[in-house]
Tab-separated table of C-alpha atoms in Angstrom:
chain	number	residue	atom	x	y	z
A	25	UNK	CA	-85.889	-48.786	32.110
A	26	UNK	CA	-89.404	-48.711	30.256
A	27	UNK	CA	-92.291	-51.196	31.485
A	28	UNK	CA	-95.022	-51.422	28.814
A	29	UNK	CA	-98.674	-51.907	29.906
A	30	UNK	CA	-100.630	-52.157	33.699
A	31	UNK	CA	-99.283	-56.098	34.511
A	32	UNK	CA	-95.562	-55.151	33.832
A	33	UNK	CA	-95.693	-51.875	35.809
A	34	UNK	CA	-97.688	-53.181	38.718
A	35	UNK	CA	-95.019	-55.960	38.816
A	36	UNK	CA	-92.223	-53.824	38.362
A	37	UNK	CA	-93.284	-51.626	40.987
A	38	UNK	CA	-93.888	-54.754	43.458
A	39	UNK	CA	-90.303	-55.938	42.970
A	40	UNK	CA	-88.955	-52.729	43.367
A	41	UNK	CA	-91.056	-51.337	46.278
A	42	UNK	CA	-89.380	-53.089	49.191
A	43	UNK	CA	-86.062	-51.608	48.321
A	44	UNK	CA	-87.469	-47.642	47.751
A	45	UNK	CA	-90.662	-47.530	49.637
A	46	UNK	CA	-92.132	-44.772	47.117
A	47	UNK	CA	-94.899	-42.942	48.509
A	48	UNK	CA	-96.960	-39.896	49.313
A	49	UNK	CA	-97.518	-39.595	45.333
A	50	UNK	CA	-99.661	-36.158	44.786
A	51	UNK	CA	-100.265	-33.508	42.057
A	52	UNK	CA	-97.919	-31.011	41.949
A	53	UNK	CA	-98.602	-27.460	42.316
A	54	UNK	CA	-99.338	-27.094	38.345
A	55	UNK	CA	-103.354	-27.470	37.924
A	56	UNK	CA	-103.886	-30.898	35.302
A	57	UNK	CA	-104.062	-29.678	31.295
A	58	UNK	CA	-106.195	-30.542	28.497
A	59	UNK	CA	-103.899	-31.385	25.970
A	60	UNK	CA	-104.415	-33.311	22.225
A	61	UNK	CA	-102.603	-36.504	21.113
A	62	UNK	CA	-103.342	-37.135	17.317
A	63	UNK	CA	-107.449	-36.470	17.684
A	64	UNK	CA	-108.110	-37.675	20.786
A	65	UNK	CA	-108.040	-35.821	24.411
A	66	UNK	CA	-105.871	-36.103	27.272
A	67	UNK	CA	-105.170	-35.050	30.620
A	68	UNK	CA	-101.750	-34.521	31.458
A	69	UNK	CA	-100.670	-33.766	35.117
A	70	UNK	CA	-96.838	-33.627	36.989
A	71	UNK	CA	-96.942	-35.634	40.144
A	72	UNK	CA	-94.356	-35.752	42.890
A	73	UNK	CA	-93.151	-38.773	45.707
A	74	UNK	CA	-90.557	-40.144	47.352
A	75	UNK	CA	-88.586	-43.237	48.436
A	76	UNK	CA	-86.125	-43.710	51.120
A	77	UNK	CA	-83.403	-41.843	49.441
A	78	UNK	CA	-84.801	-39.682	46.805
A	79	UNK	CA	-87.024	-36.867	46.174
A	80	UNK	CA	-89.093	-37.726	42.657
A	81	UNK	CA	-91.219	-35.805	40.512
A	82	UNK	CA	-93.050	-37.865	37.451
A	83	UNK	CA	-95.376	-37.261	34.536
A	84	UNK	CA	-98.543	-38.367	33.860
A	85	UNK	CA	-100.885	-38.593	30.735
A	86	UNK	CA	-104.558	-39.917	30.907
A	87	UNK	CA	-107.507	-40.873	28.787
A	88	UNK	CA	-110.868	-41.690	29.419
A	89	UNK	CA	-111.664	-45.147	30.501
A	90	UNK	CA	-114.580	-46.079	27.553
A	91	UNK	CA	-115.557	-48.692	30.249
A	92	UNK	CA	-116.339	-46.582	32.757
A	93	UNK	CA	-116.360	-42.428	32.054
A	94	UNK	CA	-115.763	-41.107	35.522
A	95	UNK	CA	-112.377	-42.662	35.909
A	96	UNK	CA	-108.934	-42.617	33.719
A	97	UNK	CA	-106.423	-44.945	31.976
A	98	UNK	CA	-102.963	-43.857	31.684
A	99	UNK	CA	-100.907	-44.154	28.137
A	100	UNK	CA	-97.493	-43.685	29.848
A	101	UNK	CA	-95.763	-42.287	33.007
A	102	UNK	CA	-92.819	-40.772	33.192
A	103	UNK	CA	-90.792	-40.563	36.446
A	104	UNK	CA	-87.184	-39.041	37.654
A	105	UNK	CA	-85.307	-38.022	40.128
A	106	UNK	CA	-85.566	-34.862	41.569
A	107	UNK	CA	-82.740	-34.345	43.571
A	108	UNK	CA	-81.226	-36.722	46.590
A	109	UNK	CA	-82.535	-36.856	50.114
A	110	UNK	CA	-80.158	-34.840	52.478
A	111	UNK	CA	-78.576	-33.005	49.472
A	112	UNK	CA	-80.580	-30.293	47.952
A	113	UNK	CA	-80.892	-29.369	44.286
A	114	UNK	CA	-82.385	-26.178	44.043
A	115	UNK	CA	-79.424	-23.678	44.277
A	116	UNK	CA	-82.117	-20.761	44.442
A	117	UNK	CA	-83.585	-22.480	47.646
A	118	UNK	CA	-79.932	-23.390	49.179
A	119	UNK	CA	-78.029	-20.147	48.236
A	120	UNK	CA	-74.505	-20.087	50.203
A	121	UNK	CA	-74.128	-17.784	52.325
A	122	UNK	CA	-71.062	-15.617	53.679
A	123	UNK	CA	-70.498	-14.776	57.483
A	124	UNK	CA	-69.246	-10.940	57.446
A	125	UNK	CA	-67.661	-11.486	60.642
A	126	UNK	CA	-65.405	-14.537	59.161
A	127	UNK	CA	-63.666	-12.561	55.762
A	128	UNK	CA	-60.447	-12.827	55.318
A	129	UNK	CA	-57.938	-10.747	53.258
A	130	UNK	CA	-58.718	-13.989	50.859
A	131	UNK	CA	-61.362	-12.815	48.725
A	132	UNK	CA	-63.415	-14.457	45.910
A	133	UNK	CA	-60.919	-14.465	43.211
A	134	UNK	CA	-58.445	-15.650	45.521
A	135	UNK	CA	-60.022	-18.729	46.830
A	136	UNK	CA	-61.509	-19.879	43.005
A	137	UNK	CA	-57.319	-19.754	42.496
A	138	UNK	CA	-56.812	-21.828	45.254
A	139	UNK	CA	-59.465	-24.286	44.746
A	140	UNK	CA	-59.017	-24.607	41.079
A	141	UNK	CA	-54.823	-25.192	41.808
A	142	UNK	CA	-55.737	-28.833	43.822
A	143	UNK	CA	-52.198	-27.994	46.138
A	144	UNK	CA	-52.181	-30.994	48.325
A	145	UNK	CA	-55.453	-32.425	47.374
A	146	UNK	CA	-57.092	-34.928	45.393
A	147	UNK	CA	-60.813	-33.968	43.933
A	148	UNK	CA	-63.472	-36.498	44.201
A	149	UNK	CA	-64.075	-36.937	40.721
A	150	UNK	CA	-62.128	-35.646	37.409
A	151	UNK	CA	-64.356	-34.897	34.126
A	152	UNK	CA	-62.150	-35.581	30.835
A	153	UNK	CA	-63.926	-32.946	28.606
A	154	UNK	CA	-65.095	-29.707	29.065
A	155	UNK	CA	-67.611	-29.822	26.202
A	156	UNK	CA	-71.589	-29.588	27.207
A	157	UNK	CA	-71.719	-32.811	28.923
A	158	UNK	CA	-68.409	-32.120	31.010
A	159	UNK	CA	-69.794	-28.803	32.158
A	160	UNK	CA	-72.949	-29.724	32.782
A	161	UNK	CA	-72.251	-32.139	35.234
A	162	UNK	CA	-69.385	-30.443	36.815
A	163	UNK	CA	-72.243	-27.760	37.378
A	164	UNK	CA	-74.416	-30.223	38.702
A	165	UNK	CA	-71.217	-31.882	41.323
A	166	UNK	CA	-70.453	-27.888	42.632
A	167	UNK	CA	-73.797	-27.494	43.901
A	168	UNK	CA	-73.837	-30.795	45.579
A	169	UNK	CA	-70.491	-29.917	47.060
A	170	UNK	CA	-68.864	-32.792	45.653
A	171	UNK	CA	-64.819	-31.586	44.877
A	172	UNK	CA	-64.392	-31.531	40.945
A	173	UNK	CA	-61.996	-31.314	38.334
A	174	UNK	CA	-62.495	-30.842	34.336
A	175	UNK	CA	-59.220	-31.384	32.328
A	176	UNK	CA	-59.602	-30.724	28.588
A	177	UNK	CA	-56.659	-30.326	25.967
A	178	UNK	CA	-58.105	-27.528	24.551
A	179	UNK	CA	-56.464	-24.500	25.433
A	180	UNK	CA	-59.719	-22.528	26.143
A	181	UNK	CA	-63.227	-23.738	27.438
A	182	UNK	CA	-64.974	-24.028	24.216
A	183	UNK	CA	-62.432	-24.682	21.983
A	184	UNK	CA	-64.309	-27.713	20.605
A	185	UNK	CA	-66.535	-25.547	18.796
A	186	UNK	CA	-64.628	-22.335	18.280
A	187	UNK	CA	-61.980	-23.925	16.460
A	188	UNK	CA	-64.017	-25.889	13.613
A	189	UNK	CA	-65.521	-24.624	10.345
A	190	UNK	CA	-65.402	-21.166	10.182
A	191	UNK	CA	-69.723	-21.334	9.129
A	192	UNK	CA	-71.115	-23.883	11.722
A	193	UNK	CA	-74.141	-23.186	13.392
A	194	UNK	CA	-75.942	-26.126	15.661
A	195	UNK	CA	-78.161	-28.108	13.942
A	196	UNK	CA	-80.376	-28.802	16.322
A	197	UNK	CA	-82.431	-26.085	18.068
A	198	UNK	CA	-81.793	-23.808	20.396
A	199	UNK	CA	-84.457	-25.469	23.049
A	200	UNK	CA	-82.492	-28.327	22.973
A	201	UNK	CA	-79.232	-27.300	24.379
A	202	UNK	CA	-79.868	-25.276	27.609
A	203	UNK	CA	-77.535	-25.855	30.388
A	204	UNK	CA	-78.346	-26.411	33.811
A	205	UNK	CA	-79.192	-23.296	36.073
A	206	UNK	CA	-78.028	-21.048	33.729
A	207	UNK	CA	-80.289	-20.652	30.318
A	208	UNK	CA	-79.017	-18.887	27.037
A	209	UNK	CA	-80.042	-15.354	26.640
A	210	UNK	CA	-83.820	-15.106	25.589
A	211	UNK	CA	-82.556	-13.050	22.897
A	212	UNK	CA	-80.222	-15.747	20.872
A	213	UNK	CA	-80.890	-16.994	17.497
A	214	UNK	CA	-83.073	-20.575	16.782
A	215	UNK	CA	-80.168	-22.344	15.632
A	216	UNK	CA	-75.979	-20.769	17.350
A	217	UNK	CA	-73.177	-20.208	15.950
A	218	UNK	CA	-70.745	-21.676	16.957
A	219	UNK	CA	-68.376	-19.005	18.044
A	220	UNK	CA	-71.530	-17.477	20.306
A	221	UNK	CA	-72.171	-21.002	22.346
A	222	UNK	CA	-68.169	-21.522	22.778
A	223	UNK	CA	-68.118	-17.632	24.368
A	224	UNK	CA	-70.484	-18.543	26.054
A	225	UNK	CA	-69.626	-21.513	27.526
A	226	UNK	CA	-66.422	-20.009	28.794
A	227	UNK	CA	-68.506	-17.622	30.392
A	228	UNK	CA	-70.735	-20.367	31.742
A	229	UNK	CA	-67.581	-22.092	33.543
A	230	UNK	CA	-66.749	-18.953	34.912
A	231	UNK	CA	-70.191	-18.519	36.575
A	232	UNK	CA	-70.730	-21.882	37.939
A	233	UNK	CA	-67.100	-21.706	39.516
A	234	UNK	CA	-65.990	-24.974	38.099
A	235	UNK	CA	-62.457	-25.965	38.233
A	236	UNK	CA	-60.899	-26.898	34.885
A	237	UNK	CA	-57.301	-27.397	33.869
A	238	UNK	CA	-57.432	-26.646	29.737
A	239	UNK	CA	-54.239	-27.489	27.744
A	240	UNK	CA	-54.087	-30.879	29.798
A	241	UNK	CA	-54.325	-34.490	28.467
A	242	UNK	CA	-55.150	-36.952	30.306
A	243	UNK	CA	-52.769	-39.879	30.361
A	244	UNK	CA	-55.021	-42.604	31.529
A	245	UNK	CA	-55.205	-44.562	34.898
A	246	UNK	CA	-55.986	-47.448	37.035
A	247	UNK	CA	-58.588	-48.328	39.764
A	248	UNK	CA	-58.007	-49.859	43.135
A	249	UNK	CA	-61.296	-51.387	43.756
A	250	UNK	CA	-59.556	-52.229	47.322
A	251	UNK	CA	-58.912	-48.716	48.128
A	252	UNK	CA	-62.785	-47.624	45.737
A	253	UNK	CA	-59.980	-44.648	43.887
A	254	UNK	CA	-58.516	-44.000	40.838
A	255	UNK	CA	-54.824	-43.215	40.103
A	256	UNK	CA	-55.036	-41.029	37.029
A	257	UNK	CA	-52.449	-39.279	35.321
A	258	UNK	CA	-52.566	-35.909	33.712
A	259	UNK	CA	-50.215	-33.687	31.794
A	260	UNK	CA	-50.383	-29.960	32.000
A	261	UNK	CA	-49.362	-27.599	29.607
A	262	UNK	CA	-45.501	-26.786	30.614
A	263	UNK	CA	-44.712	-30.483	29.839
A	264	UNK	CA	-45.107	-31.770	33.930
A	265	UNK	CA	-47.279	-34.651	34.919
A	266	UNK	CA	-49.859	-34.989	38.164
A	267	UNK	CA	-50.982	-37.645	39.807
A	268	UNK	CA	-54.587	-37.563	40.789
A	269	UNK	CA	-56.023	-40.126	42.917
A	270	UNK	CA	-60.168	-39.397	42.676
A	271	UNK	CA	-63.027	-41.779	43.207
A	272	UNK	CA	-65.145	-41.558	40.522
A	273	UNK	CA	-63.422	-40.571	36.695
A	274	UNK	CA	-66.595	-39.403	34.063
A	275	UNK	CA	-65.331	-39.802	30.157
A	276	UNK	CA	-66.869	-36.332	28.472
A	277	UNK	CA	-65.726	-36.663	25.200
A	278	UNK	CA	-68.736	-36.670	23.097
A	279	UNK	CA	-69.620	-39.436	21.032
A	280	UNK	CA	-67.217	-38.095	18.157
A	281	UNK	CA	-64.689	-36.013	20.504
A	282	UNK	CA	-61.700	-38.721	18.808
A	283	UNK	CA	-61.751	-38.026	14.722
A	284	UNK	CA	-62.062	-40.539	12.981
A	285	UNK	CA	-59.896	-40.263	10.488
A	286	UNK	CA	-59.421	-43.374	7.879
A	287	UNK	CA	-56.100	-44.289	5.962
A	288	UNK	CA	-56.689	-43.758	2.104
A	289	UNK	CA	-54.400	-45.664	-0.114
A	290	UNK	CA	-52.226	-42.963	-2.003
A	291	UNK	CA	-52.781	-40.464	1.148
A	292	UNK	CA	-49.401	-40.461	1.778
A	293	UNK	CA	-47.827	-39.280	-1.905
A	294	UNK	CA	-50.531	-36.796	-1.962
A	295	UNK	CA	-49.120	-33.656	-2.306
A	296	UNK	CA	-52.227	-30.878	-0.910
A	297	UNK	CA	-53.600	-30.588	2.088
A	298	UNK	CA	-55.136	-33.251	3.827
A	299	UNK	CA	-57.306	-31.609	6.946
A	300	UNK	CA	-60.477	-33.309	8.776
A	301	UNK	CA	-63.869	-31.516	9.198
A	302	UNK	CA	-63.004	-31.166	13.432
A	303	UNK	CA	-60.380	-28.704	13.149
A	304	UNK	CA	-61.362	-25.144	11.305
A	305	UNK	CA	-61.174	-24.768	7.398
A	306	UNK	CA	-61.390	-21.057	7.832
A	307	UNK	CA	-57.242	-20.659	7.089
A	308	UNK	CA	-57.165	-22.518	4.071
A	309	UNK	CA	-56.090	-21.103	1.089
A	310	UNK	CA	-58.864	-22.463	-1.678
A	311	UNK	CA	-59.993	-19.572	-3.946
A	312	UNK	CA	-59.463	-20.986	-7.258
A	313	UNK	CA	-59.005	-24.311	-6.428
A	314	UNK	CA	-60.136	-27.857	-6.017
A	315	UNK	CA	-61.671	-29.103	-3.121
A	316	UNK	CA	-62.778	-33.059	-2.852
A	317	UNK	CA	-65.070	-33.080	0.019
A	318	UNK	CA	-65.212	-36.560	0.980
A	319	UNK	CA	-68.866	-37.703	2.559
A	320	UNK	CA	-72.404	-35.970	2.221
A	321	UNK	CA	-73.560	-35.305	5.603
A	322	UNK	CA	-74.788	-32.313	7.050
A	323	UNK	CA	-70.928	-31.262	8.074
A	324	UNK	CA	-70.050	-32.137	4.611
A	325	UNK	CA	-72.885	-30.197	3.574
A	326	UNK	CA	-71.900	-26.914	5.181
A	327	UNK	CA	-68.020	-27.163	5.054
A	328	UNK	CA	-68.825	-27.673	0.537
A	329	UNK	CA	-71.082	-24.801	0.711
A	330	UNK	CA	-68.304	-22.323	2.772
A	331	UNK	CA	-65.663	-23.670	0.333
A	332	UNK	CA	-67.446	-22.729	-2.813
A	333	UNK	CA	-68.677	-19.215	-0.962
A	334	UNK	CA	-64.705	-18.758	-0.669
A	335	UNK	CA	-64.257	-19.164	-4.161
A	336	UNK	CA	-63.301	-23.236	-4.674
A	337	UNK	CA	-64.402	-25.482	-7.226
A	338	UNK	CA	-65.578	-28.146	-4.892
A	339	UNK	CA	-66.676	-31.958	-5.712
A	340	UNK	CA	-68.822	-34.121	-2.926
A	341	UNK	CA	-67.666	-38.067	-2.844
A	342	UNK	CA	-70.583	-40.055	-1.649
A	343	UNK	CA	-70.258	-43.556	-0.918
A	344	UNK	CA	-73.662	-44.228	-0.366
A	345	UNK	CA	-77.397	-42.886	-0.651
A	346	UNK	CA	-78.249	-39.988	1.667
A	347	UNK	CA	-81.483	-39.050	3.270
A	348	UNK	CA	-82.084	-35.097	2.510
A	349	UNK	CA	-84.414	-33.247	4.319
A	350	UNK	CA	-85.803	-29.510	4.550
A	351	UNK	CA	-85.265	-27.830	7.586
A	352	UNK	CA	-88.755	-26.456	7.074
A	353	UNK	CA	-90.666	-28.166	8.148
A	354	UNK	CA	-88.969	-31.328	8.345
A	355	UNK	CA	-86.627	-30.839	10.923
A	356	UNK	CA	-89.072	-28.893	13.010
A	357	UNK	CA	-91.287	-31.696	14.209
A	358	UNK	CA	-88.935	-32.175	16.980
A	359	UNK	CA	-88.994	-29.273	18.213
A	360	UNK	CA	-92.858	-28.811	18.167
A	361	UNK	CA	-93.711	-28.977	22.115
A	362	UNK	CA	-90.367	-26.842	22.807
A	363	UNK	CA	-92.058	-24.185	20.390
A	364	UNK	CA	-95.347	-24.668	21.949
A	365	UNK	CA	-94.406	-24.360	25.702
A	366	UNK	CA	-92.138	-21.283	25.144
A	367	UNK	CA	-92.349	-19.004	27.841
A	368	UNK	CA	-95.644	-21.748	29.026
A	369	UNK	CA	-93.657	-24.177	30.901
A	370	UNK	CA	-90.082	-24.577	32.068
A	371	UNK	CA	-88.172	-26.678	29.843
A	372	UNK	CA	-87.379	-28.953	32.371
A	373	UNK	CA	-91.201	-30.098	32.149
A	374	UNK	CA	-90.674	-30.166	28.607
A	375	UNK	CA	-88.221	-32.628	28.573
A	376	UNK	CA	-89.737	-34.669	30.943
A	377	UNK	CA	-92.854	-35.357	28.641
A	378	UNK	CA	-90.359	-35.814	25.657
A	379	UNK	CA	-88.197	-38.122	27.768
A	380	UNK	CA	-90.325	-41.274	26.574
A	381	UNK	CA	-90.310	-40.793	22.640
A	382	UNK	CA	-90.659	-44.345	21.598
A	383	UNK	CA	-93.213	-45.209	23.890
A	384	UNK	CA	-95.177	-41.965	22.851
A	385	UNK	CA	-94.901	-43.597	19.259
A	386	UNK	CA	-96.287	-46.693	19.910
A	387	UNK	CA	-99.335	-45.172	21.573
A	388	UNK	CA	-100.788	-44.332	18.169
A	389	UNK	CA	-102.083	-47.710	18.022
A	390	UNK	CA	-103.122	-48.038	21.851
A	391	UNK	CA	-105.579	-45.110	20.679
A	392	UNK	CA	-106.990	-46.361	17.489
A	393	UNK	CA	-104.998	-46.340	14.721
A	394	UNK	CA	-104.474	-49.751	13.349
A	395	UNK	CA	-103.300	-53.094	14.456
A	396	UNK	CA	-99.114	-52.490	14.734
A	397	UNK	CA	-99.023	-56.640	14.389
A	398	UNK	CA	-100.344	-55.665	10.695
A	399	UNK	CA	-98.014	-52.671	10.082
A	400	UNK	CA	-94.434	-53.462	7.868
A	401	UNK	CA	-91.270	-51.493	9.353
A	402	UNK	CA	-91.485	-49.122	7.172
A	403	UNK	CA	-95.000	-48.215	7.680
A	404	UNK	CA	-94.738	-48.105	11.147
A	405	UNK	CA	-92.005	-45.770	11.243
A	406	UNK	CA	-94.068	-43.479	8.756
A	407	UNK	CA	-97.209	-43.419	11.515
A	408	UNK	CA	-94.253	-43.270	14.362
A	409	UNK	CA	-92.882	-40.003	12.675
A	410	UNK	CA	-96.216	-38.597	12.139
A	411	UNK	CA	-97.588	-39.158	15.533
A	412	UNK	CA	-94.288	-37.331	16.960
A	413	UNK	CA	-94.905	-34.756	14.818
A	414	UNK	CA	-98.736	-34.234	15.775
A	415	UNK	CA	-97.220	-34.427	19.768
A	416	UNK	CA	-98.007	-30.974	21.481
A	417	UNK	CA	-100.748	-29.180	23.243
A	418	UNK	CA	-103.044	-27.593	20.930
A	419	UNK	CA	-104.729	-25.718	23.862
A	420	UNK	CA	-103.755	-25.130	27.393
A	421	UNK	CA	-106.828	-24.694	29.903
A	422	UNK	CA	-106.421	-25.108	33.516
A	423	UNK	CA	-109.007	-27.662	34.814
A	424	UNK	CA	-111.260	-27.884	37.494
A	425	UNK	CA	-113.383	-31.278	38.964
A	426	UNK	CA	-116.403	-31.190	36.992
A	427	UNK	CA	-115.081	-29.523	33.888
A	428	UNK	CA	-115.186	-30.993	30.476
A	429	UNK	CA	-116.621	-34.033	32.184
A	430	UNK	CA	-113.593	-34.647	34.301
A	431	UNK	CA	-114.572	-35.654	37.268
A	432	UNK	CA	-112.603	-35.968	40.486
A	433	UNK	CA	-112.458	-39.159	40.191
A	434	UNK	CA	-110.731	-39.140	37.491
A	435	UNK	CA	-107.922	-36.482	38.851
A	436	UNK	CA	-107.709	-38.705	41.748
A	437	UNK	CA	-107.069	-42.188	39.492
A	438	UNK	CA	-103.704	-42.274	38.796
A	439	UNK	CA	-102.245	-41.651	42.409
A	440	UNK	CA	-104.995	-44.006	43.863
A	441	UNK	CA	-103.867	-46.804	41.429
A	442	UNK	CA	-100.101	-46.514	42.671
A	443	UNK	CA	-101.098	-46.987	46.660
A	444	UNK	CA	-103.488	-49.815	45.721
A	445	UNK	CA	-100.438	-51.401	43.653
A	446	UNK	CA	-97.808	-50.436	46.764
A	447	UNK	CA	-100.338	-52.215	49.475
């Protein structure tokens, strides 16, 4: 939820301080930065608290107050949580450990087996999908030790990009598409192919020990908000159908996992091939032939262009005006902190000061850029675009009380603002 200037976040954090008790807000270990918005200076600084239950960590950029120079105003804070109280996060702080004295004849590969089989047991939770998001939390789940099951019906983690258009790469960058506690290889290319991230996110579900079932549908199911479980049904890939009674169910399937595929009158006398751009193009037979690509997006873009490298004469049907961009330097704008902070700051801390775009947006005219009552849509979303694309730190310089004309009182500001609002 976003709160927009000092009277709705003091009030927001009134009604919702009696229910977490946040406190002990304090820098964390990273020294503030000087950092540029547009022309004008800023301080930004990571803070961390806590409430009753959680463990927070927040972000934090300031200006000078014109009224008074030794003290701060904030144009937006950023908070999350860090990890729950009484169940740790950090997997390199809370490795497991083995007792030599307790092996078995069981060893590793044995028990993953075991666990992964479900014999007699129900898992906590089942993930449909064993795309990015599916993974990603099932990572997140096996390090809280909460008993999960992914169940895709693909036949191999990472189907759902190996098996589409023989030339797709990601189109967004690689920055953008890290997966918890286990980063892509410094070495990797700005923008994957696809065949790289689905290798390697079989390798990833290998390494965070996640229990999937591939070649397995899921059926559907019911919840007994008496008993707080789900009976779900699943069907494995010799034909036989378990019964999985879990508390919690999580839908992975991507905003377009399901094709869309729409019902063209004459489609069914039509005597080619008929194939959507989900499923690979890379077996088709289309050297000296036509090809009616049917949309002009960017998937529609690439599958014309690896058609025509193959030798088709192909024809784009466009139903409607398309916005076409460079990727250079268009697409880049982005991306500009991620490039900036590379091998600076962790991209967790990246995303964390990205997490907020819309608010960073409308900060332009907090700092001096025109009235937005005065601005017309399009307008605004021209100075919106602009100021994202300005949004990085031109120079990083650790600061110290006194420097630059930062005073201490003005490091001090933000945290003493929260414990006067929190009396």
């Amino acid at each position: 939820m976003t709160f927009q200037g000092p009277e709705q976040i003091a009030q927001a954090l009134q009604a919702t301080h009696p229910l977490c008790r946040a406190r002990r807000f304090q820098l964390d270990v990273q020294p503030p930065v000087r950092s540029e918005l547009g022309p004008h200076s800023t301080i930004d600084a990571f803070f961390l608290f806590e409430t009753d239950t959680v463990l927070g960590r927040g972000f934090v950029r300031l200006v000078s107050n014109a009224d008074d120079p030794e003290t701060a105003q904030a144009l937006n804070v950023l908070t999350l949580v860090k990890e729950l109280k009484g169940y740790p996060g950090d997997p390199f702080v809370h490795r497991r450990r083995e007792n030599t004295p307790q092996r078995s004849v069981e060893n590793w590969a044995d028990r993953r087996k075991r666990d992964a089989a479900f014999e007699g047991v129900d898992p906590e939770v089942v993930i449909v999908g064993a795309g990015q998001a599916g993974l990603a939390l099932g990572a997140r789940l096996n390090q809280l030790d909460v008993s999960t099951l992914i169940v895709d019906k693909m036949e191999r983690v990472g189907d759902n990009w190996r098996k589409r258009y023989h030339s797709l790469t990601l189109h967004n960058e690689i920055c953008t598409n890290h997966l918890p506690y286990l980063s892509f290889p410094e070495t990797w290319p700005v923008y994957i192919p696809k065949d790289m991230l689905a290798n390697f996110m079989e390798f990833y579900a290998m390494s965070m020990e996640l229990n999937i079932w591939t070649s397995t549908t899921f059926l559907g199911g019911e919840y007994d908000p008496a008993q707080k479980r789900w009976t779900v049904q699943v069907q494995r890939a010799d034909g036989s159908v378990r019964t999985l009674r879990p508390s919690q169910v999580v839908m992975a399937v991507g905003v377009s996992g399901i094709p869309s595929i729409p019902t063209i009158p004459g489609m069914d006398q039509y005597t080619g091939q008929v194939v959507h751009s989900s499923r690979s193009t890379h077996d088709l037979d289309v050297a000296g032939k036509s090809v009616l690509v049917v949309g002009a997006g960017t998937s529609a873009h690439d599958i014309a262009q690896d058609l025509h490298l193959r030798g088709a004469d192909v024809t784009m049907l466009q139903r409607s005006s398309t916005t076409v961009v460079g990727l250079e330097p268009a697409s880049v704008r982005a991306y500009s902190l991620y490039r900036q902070n590379e091998g600076r700051r962790p991209i967790a801390d990246t995303d964390l000061i990205l997490a907020d775009r819309a608010s960073l947006a409308r900060i332009s005219a907090f700092i001096g850029h025109g009235n937005e009552d005065t601005k017309l849509p399009v307008e605004w979303a021209n100075r919106a675009d602009k100021w994202l694309s300005d949004l990085g730190i031109a120079h990083d310089t650790c600061l110290h009380p006194g420097d630059h004309g930062i005073s201490k009182a003005m490091l001090a500001d933000f945290t003493s603002w929260f414990d006067k609002v929190l009396r």
